[in-house]
Coordinates of C-alpha atoms in Angstrom, one line a residue:
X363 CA 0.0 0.0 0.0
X364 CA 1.6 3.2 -0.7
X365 CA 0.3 6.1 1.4
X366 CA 1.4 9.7 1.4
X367 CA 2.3 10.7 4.9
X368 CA 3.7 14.2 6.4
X369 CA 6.9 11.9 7.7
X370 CA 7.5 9.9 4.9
X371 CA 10.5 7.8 6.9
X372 CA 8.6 7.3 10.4
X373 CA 5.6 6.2 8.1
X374 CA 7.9 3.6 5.9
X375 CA 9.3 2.2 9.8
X376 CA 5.7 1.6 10.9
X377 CA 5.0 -0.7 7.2
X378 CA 3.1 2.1 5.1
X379 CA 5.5 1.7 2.0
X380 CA 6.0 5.5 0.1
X381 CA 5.3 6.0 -3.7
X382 CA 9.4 7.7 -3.6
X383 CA 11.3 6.1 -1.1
X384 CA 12.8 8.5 1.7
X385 CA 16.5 8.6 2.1
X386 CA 19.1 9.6 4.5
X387 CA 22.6 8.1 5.4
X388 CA 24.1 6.8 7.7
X389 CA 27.5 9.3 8.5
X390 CA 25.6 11.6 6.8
X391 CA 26.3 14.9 9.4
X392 CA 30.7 14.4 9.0
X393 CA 33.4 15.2 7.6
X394 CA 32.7 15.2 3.9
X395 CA 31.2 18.7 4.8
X396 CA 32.9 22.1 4.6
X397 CA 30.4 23.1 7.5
X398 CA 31.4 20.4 9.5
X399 CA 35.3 20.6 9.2
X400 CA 34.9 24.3 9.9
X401 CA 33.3 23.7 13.2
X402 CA 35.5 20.9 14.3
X403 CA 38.4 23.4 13.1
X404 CA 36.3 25.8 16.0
X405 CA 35.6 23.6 18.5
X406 CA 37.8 20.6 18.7
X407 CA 37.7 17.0 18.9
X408 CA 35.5 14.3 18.1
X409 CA 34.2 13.6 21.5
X410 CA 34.4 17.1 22.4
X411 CA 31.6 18.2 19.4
X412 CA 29.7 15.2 21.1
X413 CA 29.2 16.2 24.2
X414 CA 28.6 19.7 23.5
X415 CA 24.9 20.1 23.2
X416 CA 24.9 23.5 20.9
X417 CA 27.4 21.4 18.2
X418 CA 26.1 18.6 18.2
X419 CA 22.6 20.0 17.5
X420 CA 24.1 22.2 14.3
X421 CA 26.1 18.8 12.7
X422 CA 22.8 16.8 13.5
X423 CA 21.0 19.5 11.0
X424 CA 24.0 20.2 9.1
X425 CA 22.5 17.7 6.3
X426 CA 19.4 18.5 6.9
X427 CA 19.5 22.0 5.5
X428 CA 21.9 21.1 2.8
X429 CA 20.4 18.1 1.2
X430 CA 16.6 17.8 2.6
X431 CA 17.1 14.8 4.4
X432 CA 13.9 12.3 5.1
X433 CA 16.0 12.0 8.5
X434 CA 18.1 13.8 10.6
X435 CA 20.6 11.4 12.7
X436 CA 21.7 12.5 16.0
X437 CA 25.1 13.0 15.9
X438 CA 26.7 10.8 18.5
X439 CA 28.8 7.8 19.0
X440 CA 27.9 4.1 19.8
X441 CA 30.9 4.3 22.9
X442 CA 29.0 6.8 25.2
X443 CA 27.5 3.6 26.9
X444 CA 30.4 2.0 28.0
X445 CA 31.6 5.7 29.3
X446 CA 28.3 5.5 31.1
X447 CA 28.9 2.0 32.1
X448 CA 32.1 3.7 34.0
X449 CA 34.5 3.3 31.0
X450 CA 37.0 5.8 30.5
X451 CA 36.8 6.8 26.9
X452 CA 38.8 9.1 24.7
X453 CA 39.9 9.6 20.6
X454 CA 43.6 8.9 20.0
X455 CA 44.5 11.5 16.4
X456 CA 44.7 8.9 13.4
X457 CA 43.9 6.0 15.4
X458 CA 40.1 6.5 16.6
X459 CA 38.4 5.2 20.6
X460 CA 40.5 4.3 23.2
X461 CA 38.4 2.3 26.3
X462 CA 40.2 1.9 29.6
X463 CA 40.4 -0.1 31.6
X464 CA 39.5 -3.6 29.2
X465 CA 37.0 -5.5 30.5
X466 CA 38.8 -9.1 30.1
X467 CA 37.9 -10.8 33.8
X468 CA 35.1 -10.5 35.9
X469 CA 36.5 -8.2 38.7
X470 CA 37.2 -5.7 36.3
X471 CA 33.3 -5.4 35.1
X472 CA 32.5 -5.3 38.7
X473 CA 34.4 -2.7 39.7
X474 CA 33.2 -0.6 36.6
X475 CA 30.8 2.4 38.6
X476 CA 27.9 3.5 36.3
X477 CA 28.1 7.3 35.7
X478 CA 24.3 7.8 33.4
X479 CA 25.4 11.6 34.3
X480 CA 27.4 11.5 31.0
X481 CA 24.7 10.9 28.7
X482 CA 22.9 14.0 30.1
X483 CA 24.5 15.8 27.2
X484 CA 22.9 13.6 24.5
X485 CA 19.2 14.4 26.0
X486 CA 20.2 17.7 25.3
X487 CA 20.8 17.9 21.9
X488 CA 18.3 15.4 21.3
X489 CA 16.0 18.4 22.8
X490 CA 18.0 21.1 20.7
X491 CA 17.5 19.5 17.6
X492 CA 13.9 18.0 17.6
X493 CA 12.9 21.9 18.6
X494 CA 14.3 22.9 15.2
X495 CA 13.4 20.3 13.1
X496 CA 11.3 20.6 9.9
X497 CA 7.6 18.6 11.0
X498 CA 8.3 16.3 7.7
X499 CA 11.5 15.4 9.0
X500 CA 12.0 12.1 10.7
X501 CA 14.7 12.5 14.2
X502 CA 16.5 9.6 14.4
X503 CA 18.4 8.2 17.7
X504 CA 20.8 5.4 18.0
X505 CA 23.2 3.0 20.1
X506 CA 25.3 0.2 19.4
X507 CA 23.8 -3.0 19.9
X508 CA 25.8 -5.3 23.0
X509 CA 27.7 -7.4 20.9
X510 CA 29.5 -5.0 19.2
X511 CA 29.6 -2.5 22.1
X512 CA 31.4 -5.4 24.0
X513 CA 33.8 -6.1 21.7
X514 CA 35.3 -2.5 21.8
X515 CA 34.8 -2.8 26.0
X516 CA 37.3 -5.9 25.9
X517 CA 39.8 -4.9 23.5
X518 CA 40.1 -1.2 24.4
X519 CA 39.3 -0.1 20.7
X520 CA 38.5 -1.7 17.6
X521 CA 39.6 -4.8 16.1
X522 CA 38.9 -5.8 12.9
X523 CA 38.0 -9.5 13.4
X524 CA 37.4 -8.9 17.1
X525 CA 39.5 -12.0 17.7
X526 CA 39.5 -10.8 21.7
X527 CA 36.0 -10.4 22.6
X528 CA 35.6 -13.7 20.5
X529 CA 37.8 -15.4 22.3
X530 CA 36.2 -14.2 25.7
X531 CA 32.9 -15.5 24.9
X532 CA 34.2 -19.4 24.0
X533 CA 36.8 -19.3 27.4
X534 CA 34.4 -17.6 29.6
X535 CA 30.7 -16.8 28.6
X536 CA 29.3 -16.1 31.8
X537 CA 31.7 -12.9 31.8
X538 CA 30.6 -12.2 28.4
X539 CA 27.0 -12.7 29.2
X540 CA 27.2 -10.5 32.6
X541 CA 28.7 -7.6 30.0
X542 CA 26.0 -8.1 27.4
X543 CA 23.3 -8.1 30.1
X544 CA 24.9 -4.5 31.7
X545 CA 25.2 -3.2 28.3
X546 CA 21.6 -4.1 27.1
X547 CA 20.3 -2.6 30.1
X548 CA 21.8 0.7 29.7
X549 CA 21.1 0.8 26.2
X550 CA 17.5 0.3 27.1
X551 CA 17.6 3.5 29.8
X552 CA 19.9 5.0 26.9
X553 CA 17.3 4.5 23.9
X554 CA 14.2 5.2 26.0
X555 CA 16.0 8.9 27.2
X556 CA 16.7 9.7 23.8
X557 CA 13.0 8.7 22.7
X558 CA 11.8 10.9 25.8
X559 CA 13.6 13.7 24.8
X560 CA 12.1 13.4 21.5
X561 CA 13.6 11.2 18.6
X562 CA 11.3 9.2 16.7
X563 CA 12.7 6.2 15.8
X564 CA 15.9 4.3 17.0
X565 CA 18.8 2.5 15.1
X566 CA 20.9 0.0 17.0
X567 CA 24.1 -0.7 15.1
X568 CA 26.0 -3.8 14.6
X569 CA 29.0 -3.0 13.0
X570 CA 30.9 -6.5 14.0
X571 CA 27.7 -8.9 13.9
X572 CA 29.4 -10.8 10.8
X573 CA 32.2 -11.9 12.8
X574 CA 30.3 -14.8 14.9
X575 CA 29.4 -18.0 14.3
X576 CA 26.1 -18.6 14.0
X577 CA 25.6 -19.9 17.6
X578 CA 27.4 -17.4 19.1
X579 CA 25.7 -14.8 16.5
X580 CA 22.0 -16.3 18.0
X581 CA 23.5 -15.7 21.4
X582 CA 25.5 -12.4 21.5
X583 CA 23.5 -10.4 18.5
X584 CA 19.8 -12.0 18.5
X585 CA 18.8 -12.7 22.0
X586 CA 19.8 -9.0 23.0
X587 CA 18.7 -7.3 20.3
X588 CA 15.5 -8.5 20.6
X589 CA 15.4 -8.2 24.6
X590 CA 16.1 -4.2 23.5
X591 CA 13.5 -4.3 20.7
X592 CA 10.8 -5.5 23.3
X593 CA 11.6 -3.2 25.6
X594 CA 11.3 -0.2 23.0
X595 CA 8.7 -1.4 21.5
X596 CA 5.2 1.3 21.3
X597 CA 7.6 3.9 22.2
X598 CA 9.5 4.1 18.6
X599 CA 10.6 2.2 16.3
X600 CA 13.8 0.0 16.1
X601 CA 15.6 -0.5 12.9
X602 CA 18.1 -3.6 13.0
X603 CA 21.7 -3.3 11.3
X604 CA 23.6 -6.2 11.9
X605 CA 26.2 -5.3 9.0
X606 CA 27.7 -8.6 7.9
X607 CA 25.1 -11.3 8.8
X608 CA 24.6 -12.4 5.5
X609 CA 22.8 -15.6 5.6
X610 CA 21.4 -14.6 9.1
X611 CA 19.7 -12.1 8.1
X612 CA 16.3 -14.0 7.8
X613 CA 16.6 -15.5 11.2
X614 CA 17.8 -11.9 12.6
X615 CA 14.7 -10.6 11.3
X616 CA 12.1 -13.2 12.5
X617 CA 13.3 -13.4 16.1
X618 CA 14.7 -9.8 16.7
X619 CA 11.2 -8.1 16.4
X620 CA 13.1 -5.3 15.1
X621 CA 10.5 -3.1 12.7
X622 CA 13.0 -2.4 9.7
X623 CA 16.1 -4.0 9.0
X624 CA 19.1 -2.0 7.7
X625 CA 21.1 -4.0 4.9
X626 CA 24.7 -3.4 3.8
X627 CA 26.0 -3.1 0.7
X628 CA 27.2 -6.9 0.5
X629 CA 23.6 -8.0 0.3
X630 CA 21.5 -8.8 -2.9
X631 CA 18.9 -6.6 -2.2
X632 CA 16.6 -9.1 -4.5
X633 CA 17.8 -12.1 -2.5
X634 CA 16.8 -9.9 0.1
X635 CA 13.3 -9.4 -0.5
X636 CA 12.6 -12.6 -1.2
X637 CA 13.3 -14.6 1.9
X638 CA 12.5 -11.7 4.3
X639 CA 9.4 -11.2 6.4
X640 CA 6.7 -10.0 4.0
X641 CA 6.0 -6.3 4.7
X642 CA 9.0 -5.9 6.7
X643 CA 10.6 -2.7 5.8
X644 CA 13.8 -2.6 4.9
X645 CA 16.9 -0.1 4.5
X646 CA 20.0 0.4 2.6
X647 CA 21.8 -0.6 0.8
X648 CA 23.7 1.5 -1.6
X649 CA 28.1 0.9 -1.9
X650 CA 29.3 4.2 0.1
X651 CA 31.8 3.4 -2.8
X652 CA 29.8 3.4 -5.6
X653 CA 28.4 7.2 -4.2
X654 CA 31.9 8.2 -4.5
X655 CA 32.3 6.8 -8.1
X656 CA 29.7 8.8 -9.0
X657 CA 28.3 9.2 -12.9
X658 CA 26.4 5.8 -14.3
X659 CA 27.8 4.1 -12.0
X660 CA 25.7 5.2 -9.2
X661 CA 22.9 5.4 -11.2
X662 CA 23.1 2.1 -11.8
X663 CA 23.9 1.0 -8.6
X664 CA 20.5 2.9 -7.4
X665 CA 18.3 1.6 -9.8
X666 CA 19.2 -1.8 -9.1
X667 CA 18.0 -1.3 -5.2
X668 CA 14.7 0.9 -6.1
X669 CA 14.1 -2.1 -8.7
X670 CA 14.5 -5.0 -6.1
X671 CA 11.7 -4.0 -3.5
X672 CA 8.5 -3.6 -5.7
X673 CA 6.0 -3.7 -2.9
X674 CA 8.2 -3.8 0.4
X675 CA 8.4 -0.8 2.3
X676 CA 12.2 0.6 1.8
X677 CA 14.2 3.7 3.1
X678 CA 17.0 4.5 0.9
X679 CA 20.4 4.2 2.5
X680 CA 23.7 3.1 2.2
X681 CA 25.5 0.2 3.0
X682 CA 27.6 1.3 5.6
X683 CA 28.5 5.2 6.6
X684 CA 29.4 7.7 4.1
X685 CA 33.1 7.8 3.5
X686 CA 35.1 11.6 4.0
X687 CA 36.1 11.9 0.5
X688 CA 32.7 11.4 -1.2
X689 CA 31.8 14.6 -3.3
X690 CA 29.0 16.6 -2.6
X691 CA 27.6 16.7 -6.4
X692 CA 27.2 12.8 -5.8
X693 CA 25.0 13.2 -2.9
X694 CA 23.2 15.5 -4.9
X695 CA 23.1 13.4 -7.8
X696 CA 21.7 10.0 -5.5
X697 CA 19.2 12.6 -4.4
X698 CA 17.7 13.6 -7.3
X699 CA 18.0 10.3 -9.2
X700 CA 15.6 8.9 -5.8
X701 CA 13.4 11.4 -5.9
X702 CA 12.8 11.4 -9.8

């Protein structure tokens, strides 16, 4: 059914599929932006921007009054629950999070002391930014989902094939099942706060689900996922991105109860609708890399994911986040070739 709606992306997350899909991306307030460099010039670091209510607010709508944006995505990061958890957390220059101290035995999660002060911040913006917000835009909020959340917790940063938080849950699960539980309850509080304060659906990342097994990924990825997505559940919706499932994706999606599931760019988005839910909505899934290529080969690459969902309700997205050398005319150009 395709029904016109005054927020064509919360309307596509609740099933009602739109006659032009809506679009945003993920990354999309960054550093690809002039306007964005020059306030990170101003203002400083990373973290810094984050927890500074004012600038965070301006990046979140940077994109917004740029490009038009279906949905604006707070700008945040996925670690600001293990630095509520007690973490200490900071960005090394070239290198990206640092975590201290690593959460690799028992005593060490123990002694972590919550501090849910330090997310005050991010209610803050979230309040800034859905106050200045167009009424047909969509205000996104997010967190990381607990498996990839951990595996940054235990290793002190990221790790590519997360061989240590891995490790961790085959030599000791009940300490990897005591972190998940912490971090799934947070993200609950962490979620619901940003919903209070006024975002309108949720995204829960998982940037390192594709590195488990698929027993480990119906432990650490599916069971607390969808002990988040039930908890969140009538407040907003949740849209599901466990970016490298592959294969999983159809069990991710029936036992999650996640309401839209974000797809990256390694998935056949044909394959993809055909052994999904039916009427589950789905998002994605555009190469960040094919947006930097740029010319017919974007086109292509676009009409090849409008073509595969006929009927299913989809929000156009990429993959994976937006890269910092991606040109502006090619946003502009994936924009207009979307919206006809």
């Amino acid at each position: 059914m395709t029904v016109p709606s005054p927020k064509p992306l919360l309307e596509t997350l609740k099933g009602a599929r739109q006659e032009k899909p809506p679009v945003w991306l993920m990354r999309q307030a960054g550093r690809y932006l002039p306007e964005y460099r020059a306030l990170r010039a101003e203002k400083g670091g990373f973290l810094a921007l984050a927890l500074d209510p004012e600038a965070a607010a301006e990046i979140t709508l940077q994109p917004i009054r740029r490009f038009g944006m279906d949905g604006a995505i707070l700008f945040s990061d996925i670690l600001m629950v293990p630095m509520a958890l007690g973490q200490k957390l900071w960005f090394e220059t070239g290198e990206g999070p640092r975590l201290a101290p690593t959460v690799t035995a028992r005593q060490i999660l123990d002694g972590l002391e919550s501090q849910p002060e330090t997310l005050q911040p991010v209610y803050a913006t979230v309040r800034r930014v859905s106050a200045a917000l167009d009424p047909k835009t969509t205000f996104l909020g997010f967190a990381g989902s607990p498996w990839t959340v951990a595996t940054y917790m235990i290793a002190g940063q990221g790790s590519r094939e997360q061989a240590e938080a891995r490790r961790l849950a085959y030599a000791d699960p009940g300490l990897m099942q005591a972190l998940i539980d912490r971090i799934a309850e947070c993200t609950i509080d962490y979620l619901g706060a940003q919903i209070g304060a006024g975002v309108e659906a949720v995204q829960l990342f998982d940037s390192w689900a594709g590195s488990l097994s698929p027993e480990q990924f119906e432990r650490w990825v599916i069971a607390p996922t969808a002990r988040i997505a039930a908890a969140v559940q009538g407040k907003a919706p949740v849209i599901g991105f466990p970016k490298g499932a592959g294969g999983k994706l159809p069990a991710y999606a029936r036992e999650t109860g996640v309401d839209a599931l974000g797809l990256d760019e390694t998935v056949d988005p044909a394959w993809a609708n055909a052994v999904l839910p039916e009427g589950l909505p789905v998002q994605g899934n555009l190469d960040p890399l094919a947006l930097i290529a740029g010319g017919e080969t974007l086109d292509r690459a676009v009409d090849r994911i409008l073509s595969a969902f006929p009927s299913r309700p989809h929000v156009f997205n990429l993959g994976h986040g937006i890269q910092q050398d991606t040109p502006i005319a090619h946003v502009e150009r994936l924009l207009a070739r979307i919206r006809g």
